[in-house]
Coordinates of C-alpha atoms in Angstrom, one line a residue:
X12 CA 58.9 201.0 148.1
X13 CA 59.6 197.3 147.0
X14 CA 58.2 196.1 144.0
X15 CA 57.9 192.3 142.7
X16 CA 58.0 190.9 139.2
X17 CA 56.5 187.5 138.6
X18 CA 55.6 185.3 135.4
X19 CA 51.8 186.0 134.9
X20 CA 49.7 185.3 132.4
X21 CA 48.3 189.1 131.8
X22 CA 50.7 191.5 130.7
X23 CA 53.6 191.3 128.0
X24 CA 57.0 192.3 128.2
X25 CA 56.2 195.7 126.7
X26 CA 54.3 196.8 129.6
X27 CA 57.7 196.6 131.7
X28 CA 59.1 198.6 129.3
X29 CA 56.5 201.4 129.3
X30 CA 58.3 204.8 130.5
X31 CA 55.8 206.1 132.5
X32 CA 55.7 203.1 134.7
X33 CA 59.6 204.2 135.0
X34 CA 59.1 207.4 135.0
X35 CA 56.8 207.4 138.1
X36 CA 59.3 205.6 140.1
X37 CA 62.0 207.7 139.2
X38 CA 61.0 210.4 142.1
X39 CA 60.7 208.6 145.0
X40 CA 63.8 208.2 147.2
X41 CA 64.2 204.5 147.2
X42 CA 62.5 202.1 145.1
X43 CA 63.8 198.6 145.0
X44 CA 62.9 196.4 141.8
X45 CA 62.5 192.7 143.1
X46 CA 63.0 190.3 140.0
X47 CA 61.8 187.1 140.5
X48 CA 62.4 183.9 138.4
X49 CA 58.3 182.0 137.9
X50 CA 58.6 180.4 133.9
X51 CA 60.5 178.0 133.1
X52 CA 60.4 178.8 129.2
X53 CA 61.7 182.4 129.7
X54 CA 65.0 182.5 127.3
X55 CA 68.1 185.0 127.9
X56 CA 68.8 188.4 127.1
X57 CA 72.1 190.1 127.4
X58 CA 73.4 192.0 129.6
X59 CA 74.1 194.8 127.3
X60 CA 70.3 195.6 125.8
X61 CA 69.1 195.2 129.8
X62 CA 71.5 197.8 130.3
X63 CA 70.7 199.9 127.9
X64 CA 66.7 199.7 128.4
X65 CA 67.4 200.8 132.1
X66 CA 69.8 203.9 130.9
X67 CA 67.5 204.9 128.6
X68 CA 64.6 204.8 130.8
X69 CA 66.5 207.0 133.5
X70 CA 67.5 209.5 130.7
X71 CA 64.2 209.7 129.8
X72 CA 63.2 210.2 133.5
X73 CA 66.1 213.0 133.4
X74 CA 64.9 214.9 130.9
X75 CA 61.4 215.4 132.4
X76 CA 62.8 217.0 135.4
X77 CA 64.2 219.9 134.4
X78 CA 64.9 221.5 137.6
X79 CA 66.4 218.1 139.2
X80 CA 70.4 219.0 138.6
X81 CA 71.7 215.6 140.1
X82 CA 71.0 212.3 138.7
X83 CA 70.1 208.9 139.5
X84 CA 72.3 206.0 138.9
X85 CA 71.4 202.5 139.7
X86 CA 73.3 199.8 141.4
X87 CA 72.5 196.6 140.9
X88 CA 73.2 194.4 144.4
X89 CA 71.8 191.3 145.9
X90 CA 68.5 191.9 148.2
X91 CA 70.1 190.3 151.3
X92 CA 66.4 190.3 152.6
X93 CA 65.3 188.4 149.5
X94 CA 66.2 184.6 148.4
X95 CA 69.6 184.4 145.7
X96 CA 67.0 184.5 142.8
X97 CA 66.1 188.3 143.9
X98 CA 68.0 191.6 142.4
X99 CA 67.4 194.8 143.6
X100 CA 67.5 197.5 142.1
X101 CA 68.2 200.9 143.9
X102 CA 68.0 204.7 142.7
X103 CA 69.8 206.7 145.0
X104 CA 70.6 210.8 144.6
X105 CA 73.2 212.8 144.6
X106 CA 75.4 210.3 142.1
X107 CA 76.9 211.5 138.8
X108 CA 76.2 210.1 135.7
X109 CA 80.0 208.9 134.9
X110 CA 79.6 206.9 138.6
X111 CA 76.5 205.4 137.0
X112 CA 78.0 204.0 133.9
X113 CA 80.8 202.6 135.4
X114 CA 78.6 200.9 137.8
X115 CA 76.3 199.5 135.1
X116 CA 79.3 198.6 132.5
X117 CA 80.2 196.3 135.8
X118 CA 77.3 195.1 137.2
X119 CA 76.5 191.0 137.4
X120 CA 73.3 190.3 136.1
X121 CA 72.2 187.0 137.9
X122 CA 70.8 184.7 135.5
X123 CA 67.5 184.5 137.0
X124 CA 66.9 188.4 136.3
X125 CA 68.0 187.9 132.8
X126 CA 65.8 184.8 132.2
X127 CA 62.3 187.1 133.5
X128 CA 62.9 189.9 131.6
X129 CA 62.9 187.6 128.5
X130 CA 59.6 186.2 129.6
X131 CA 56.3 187.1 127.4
X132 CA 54.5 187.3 130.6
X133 CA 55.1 190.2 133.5
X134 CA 53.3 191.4 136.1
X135 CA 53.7 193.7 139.0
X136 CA 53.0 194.0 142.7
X137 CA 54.3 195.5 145.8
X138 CA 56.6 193.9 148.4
X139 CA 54.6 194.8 152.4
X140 CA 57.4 193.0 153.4
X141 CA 60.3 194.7 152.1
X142 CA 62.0 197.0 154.7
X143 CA 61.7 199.6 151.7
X144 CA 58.1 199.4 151.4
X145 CA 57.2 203.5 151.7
X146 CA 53.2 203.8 150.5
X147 CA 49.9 202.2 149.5
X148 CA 49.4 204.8 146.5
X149 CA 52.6 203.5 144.9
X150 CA 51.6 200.0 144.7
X151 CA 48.0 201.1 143.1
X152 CA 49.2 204.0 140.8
X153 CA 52.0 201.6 139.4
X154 CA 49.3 198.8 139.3
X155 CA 47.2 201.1 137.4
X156 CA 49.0 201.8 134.8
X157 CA 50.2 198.8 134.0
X158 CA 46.3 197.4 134.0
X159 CA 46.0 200.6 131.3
X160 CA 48.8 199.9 129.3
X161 CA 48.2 196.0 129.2
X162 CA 44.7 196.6 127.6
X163 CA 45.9 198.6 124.6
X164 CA 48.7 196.0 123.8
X165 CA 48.2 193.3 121.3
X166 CA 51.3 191.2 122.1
X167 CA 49.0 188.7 124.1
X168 CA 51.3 185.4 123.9
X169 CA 50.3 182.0 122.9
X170 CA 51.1 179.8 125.9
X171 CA 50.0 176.3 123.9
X172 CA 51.9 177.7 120.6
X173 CA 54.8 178.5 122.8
X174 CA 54.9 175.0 124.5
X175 CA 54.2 173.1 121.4
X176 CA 57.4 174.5 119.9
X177 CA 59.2 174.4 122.5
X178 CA 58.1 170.7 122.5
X179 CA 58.8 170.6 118.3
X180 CA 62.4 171.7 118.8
X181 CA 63.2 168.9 121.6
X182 CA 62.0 166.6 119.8
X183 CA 64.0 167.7 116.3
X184 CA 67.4 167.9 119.2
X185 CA 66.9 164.6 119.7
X186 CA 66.5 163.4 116.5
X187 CA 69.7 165.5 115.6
X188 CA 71.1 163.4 118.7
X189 CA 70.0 160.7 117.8
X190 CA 71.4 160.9 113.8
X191 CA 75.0 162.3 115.1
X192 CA 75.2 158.7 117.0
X193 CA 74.4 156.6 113.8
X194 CA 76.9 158.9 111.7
X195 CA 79.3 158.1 114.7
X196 CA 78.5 154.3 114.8
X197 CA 78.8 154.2 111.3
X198 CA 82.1 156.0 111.0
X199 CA 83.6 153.3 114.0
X200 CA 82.4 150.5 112.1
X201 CA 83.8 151.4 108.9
X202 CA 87.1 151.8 110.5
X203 CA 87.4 148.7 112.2
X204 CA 86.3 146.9 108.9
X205 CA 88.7 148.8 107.1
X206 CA 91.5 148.4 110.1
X207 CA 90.8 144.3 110.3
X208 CA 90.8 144.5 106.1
X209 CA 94.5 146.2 106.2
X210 CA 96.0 143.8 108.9
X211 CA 94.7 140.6 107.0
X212 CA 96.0 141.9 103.5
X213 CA 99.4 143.0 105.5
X214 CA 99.5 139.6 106.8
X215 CA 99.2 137.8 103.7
X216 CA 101.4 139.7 102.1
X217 CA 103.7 139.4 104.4
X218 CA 103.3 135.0 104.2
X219 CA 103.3 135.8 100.8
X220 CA 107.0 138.0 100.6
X221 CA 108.3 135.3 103.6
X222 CA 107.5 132.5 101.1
X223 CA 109.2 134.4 98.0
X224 CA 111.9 134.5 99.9
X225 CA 112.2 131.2 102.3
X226 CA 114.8 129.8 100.2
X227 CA 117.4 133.0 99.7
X228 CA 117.0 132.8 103.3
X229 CA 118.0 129.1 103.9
X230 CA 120.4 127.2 101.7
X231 CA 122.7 124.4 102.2
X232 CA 126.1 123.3 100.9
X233 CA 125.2 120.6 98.5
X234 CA 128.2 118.9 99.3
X235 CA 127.8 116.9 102.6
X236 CA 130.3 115.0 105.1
X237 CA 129.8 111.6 106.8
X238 CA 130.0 111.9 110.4
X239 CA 128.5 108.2 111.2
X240 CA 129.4 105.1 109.4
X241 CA 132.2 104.6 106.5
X242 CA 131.0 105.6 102.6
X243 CA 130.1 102.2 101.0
X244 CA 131.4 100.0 104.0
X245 CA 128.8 98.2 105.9
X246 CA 129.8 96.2 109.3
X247 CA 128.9 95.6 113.2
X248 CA 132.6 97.5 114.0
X249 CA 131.9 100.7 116.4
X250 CA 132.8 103.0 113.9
X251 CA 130.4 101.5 111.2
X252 CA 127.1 100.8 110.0
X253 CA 125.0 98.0 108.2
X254 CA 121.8 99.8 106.2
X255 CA 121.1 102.8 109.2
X256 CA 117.3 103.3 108.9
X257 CA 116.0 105.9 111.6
X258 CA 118.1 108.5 113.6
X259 CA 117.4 111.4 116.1
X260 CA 118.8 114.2 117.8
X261 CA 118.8 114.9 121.7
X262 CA 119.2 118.2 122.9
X263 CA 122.9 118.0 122.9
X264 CA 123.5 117.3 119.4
X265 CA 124.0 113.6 120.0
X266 CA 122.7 111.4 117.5
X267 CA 121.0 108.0 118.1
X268 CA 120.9 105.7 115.0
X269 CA 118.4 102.9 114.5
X270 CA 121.5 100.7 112.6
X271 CA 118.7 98.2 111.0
X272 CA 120.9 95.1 110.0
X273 CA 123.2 95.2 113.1
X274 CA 119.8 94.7 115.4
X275 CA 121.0 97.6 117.8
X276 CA 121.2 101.4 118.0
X277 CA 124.2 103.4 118.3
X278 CA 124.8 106.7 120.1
X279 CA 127.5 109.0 118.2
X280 CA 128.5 112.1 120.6
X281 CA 129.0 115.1 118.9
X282 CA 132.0 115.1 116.7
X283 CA 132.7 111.5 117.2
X284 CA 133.5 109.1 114.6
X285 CA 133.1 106.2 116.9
X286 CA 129.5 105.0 118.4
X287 CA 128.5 103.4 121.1
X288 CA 125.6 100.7 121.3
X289 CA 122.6 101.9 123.8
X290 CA 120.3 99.2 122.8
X291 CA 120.3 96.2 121.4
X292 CA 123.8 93.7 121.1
X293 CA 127.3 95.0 120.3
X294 CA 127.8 92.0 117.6
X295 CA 124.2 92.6 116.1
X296 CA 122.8 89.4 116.7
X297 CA 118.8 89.7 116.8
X298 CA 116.0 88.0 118.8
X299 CA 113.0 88.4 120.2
X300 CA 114.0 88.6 124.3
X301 CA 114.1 92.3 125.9
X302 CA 118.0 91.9 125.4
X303 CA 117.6 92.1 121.8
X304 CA 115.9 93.6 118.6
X305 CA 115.2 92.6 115.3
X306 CA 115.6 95.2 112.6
X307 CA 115.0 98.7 114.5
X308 CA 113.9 101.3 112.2
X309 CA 113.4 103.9 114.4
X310 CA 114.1 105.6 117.3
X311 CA 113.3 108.3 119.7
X312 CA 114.9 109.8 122.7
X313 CA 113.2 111.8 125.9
X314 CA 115.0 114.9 127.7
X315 CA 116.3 111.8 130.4
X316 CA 118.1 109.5 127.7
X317 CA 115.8 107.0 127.7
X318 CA 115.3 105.7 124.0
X319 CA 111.7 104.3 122.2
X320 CA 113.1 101.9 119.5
X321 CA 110.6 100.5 116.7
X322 CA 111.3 96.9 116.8
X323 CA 110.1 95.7 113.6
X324 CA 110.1 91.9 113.3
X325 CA 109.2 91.9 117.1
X326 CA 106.2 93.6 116.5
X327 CA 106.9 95.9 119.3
X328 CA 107.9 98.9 120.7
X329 CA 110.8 98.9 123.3
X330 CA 111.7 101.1 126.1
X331 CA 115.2 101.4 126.8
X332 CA 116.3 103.9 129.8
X333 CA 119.3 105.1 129.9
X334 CA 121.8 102.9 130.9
X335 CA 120.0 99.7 131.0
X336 CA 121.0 96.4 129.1
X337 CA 117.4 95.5 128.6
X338 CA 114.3 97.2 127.0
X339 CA 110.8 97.0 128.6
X340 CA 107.2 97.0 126.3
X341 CA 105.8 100.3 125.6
X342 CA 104.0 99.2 123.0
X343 CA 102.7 95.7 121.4
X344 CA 102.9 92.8 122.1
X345 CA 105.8 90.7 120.2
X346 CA 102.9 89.5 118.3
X347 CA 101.5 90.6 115.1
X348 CA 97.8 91.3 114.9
X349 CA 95.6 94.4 114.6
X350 CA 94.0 95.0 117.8
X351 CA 94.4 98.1 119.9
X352 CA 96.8 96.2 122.2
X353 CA 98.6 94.9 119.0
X354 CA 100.9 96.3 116.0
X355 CA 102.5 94.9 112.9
X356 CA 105.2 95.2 111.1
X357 CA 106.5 98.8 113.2
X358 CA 108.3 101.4 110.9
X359 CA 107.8 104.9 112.2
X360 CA 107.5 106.8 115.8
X361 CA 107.2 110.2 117.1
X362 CA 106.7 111.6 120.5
X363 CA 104.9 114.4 122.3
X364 CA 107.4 116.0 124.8
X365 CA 105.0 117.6 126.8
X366 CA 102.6 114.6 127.6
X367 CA 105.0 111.9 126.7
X368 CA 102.2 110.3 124.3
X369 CA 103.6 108.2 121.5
X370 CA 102.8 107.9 118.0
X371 CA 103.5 104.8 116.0
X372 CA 103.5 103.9 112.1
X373 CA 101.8 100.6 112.6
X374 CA 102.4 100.0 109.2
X375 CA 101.3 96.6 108.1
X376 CA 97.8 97.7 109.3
X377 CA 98.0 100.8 107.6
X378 CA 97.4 103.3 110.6
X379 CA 98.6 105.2 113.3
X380 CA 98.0 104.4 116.6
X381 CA 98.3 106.5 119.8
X382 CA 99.8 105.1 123.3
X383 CA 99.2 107.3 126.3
X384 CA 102.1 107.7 128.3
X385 CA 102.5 104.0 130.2
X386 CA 99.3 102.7 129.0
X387 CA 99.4 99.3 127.8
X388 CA 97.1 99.8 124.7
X389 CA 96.7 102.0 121.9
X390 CA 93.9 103.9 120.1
X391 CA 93.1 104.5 115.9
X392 CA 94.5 108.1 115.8
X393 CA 94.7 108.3 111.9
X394 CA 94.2 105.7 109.0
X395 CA 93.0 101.9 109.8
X396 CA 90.4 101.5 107.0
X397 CA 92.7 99.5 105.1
X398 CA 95.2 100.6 102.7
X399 CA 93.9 103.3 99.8
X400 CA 93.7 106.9 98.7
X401 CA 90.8 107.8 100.1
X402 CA 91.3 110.6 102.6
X403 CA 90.0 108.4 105.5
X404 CA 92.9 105.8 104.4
X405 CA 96.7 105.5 104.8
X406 CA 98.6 103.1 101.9
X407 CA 102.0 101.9 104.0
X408 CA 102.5 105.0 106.5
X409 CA 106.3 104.8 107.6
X410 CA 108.2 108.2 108.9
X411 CA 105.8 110.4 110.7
X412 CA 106.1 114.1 112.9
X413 CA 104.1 115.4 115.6
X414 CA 103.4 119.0 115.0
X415 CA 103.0 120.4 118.3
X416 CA 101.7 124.5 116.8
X417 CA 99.0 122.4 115.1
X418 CA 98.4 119.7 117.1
X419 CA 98.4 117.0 113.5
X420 CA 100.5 114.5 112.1
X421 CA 102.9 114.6 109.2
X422 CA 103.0 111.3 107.8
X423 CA 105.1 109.8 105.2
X424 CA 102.1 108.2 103.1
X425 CA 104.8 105.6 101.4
X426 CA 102.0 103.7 99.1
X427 CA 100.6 106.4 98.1
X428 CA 103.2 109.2 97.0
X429 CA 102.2 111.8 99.1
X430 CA 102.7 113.5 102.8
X431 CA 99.5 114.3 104.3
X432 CA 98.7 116.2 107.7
X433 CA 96.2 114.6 110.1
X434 CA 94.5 116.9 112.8
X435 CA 94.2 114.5 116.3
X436 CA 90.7 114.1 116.4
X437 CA 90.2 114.6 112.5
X438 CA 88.7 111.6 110.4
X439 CA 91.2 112.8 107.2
X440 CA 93.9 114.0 106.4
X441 CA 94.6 116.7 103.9
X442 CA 97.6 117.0 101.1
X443 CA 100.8 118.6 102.1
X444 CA 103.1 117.7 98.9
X445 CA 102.8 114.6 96.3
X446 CA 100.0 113.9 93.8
X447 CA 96.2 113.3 95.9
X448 CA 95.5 110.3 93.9
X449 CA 98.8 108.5 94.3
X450 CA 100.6 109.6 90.8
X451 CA 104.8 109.2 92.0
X452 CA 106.7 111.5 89.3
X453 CA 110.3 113.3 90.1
X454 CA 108.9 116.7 89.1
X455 CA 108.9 119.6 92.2
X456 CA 105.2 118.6 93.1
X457 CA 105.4 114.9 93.0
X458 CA 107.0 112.2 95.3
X459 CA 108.6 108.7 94.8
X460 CA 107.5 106.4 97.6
X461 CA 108.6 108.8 100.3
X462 CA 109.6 107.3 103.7
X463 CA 110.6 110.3 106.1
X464 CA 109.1 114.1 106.7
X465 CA 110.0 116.6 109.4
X466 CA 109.1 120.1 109.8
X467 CA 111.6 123.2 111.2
X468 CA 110.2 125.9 113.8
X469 CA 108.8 128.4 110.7
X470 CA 106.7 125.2 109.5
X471 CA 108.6 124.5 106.5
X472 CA 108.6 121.0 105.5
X473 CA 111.6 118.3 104.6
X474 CA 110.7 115.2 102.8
X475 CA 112.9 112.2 102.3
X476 CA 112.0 111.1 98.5
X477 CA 113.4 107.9 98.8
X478 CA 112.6 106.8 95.4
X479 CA 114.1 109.6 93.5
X480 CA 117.5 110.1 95.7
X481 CA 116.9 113.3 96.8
X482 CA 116.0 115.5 99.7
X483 CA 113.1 118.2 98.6
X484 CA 112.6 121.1 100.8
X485 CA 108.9 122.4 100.5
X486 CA 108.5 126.2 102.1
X487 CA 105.4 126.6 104.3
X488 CA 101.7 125.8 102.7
X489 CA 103.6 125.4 99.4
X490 CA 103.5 122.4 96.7
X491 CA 106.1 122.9 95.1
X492 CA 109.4 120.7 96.5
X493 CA 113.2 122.2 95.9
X494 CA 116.2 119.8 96.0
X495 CA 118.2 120.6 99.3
X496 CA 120.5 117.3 99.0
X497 CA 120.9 114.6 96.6
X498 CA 120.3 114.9 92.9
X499 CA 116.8 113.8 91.6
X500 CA 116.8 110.0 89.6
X501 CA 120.7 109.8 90.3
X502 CA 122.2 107.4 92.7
X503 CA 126.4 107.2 93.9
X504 CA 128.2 107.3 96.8
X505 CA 129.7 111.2 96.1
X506 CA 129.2 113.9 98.8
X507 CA 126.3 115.4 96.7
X508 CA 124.7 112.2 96.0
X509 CA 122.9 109.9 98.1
X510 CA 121.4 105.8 97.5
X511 CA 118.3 105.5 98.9
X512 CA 117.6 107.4 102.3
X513 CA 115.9 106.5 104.4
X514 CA 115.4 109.4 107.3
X515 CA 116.3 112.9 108.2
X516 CA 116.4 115.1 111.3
X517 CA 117.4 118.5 112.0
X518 CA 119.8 120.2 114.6
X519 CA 118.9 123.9 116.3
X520 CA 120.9 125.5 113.4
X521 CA 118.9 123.8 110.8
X522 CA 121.7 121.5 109.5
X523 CA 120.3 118.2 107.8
X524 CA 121.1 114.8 109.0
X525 CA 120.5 112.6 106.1
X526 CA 120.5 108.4 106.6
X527 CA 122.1 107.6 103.6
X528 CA 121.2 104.0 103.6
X529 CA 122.6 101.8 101.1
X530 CA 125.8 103.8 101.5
X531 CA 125.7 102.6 105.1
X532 CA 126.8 106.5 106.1
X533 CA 125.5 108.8 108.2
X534 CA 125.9 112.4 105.9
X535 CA 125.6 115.9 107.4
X536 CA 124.8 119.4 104.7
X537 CA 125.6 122.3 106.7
X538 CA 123.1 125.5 106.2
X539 CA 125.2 128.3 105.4

């Protein structure tokens, strides 16, 4: 005989346990079980208490036939007639009871079976089907009892109370879901903040130390040597100078000097004490053809030789390549005025290596002005609202730097004391050392009508404080200047002392190039 269990909504689970409806089954000579999965809210039971239900109901089954010697072990085996949700459950004869318990302690109870015998609901019917099937009388005797028993239970479930909690606790899940997410958000947030809040301190402190300690880091012998021109000598010789204003480096170490009162500029090679003229005339005569200049002041150089000179007194900017006995216009037009296509009185240039764009100190006009590479006029960069202290205004801009990292302008604010940085594109500048309202002093954080200003590959910053005979060194976003060369207020013509510079430039190994101009020298202070 094959019997069925299915979810119903009559009996409850204690009807399955009921012995007599075990009992009863016990005697015939086959009887298959057929478990059947039908609710989906039936929970799990072990293994272990199904076992034991099923021992103790053949036990009891044992006891009650006296005269039956053998016993009646079950194996539990897939119903190959029946779908892979189906157990059967056999009872043979003639098997001992150790054979039984070893079978049960290894028996695999599909998860189906485990699931319906946790259900609240059960009922029973016969299997026609089932190649086991024996009798008709089976089916009702079994179906009999379990309508009998089923009457005098009370453990009638609550479907609606069942589903409603079942609903309850899905709903508290996903609320305990959802608060694990916002404890886990919350913990990610709070450790990127406090991530982003340890970098930024480490990185201040770490500008902080590097300022501390800029200057035990770079130092230079006080005492300097003239490599350019003769210590209190002027003249239009090759191996002198007459009041040198601007100079340069190329990439080679060779140094180009703007030698203002000998109207040329002369090219020293490295470790040469003799220079040769690259623009301008040998004897210094001046004029205002493209043969000659007339008071150069500055000078750059591009990675081809070619040299910009600031031609003061020409009002112009000329373009020397290399080699050439003649200059060429880059900038002006040998006539003072203030219109884009005009400069006066030149003092200052820098250039952008990467776009070739030049920058000029048109300093009678009190601006900067910009000159695309070969354009033929310029454009207001910085400045050019008159001459003042307002931060819109320059007061007699001279040297000037292009920072490249910050795409701005150092300029040498002579008139008004001070270096300031102008952003391109900006409409003011800010301070970088002096006094904002245009106080001179020879204290660390004031200037003396400064004419020069370059800045090193960490961004510290070198000022040439004409007026006070010095060279201040000012670490990066500092105020405070320290002497580096020269000796503040003192003027002399000794190898620590310096009358009047003019410019400064700096090789690859940070050495200082000083244009020590009324001692018509050239003076180098080694780093060490």
């Amino acid at each position: 005989m094959s019997i069925h269990v299915h979810v119903r909504d009559q009996p409850s689970v204690s009807s399955i346990r009921s012995k007599n409806i075990y009992n009863d089954q016990l005697n015939s000579q086959s009887t298959h079980v057929h478990l059947v999965k039908r609710n989906r809210y039936c929970r799990h039971r072990s293994h272990k208490l199904i076992r034991k239900e099923i021992q103790s109901n053949i036990l009891d089954s044992n006891q009650n036939q006296a005269t039956n010697n053998t016993t009646k072990p079950i194996i539990f085996q897939k119903d190959r007639n029946s779908d892979s949700n189906t157990l059967s459950t056999l009872y043979h004869q003639n098997e001992s009871d150790k054979s039984f318990i070893s079978r049960m302690k290894n028996a695999k109870h599909p998860t189906s079976v485990i699931s319906i015998l946790q259900c609240c609901n059960l009922s029973f019917y016969s299997n026609q089907n089932s190649k086991h099937y024996k009798d008709n009388s089976t089916k009702e005797t079994i179906e009999s009892k379990i309508t009998n028993h089923s009457e005098q239970s009370n453990e009638w479930p609550d479907w609606i109370t069942f589903q409603n909690g079942h609903r309850q606790k899905d709903d508290r899940n996903k609320k305990n879901k959802f608060s694990q997410q916002r404890i886990i958000i919350s913990v990610v947030t709070g450790l990127v903040l406090i991530i982003a809040i340890a970098i930024t301190l480490g990185i201040l402190l770490t500008r902080s130390k590097a300022t501390i300690n800029t200057m035990s880091m770079l130092r230079w012998n006080p005492s300097a040597i003239t490599i350019a021109g003769s210590t209190g000598q002027k003249g239009n010789a090759s191996n002198l100078l007459n009041v040198p204003f601007g100079l340069t480096l190329d990439s080679s170490t060779t140094l180009y000097i703007a030698d203002g009162f000998n109207n040329r500029v002369q090219k020293y090679l490295r470790d040469e004490s003799f220079g040769v003229t690259v623009a301008g005339q040998v004897d210094g005569s001046s004029n205002s053809t493209s043969s000659y200049l007339n008071f150069p002041s500055d000078v750059a150089v591009d990675s081809d030789g070619n040299i910009y000179v600031t031609d003061t007194f020409n009002y112009r900017v000329q373009l020397w390549t290399s080699g050439s006995s003649s200059g060429t216009l880059a900038a002006g037009t040998g006539i003072s005025g203030s219109t884009n296509n005009t400069l006066s009185i030149v003092y200052g240039i820098a250039r952008d290596s990467s776009s070739g764009t030049l920058y000029i100190s048109d300093t009678g006009n009190h601006r900067i002005m910009r000159y695309l590479s070969g354009a033929s006029s310029g454009t207001v960069i910085a400045g050019g609202n008159g001459a003042g202290l307002s931060i819109t205004q320059l007061s007699n801009p001279i040297g000037l730097c292009f920072d490249s990292s910050t795409n701005s302008l150092l300029i040498a604010n002579y008139g008004a004391n001070n270096i300031v940085r102008w952003i391109i594109g900006s409409q003011n500048w800010t301070l970088v050392a002096g006094n904002i309202n245009g106080l001179s002093g020879s204290t660390s954080n004031k200037l003396n009508q400064p004419t020069d200003v370059t800045i090193d590959p960490m961004g510290n910053i070198y000022v040439v404080d004409m007026g006070n005979n010095r060279v201040q060194f000012f670490s990066y976003d500092q105020s405070n200047g320290t002497t580096i060369a020269g000796v503040t207020n003192s003027n002399g013509n000794t190898s620590i002392l310096l009358n009047n510079p003019y410019s400064i430039t700096l090789d690859n190994q940070l050495n200082l190039y000083v244009a020590d101009t009324y001692n018509h020298r050239i003076q180098k202070f080694i780093r060490f």
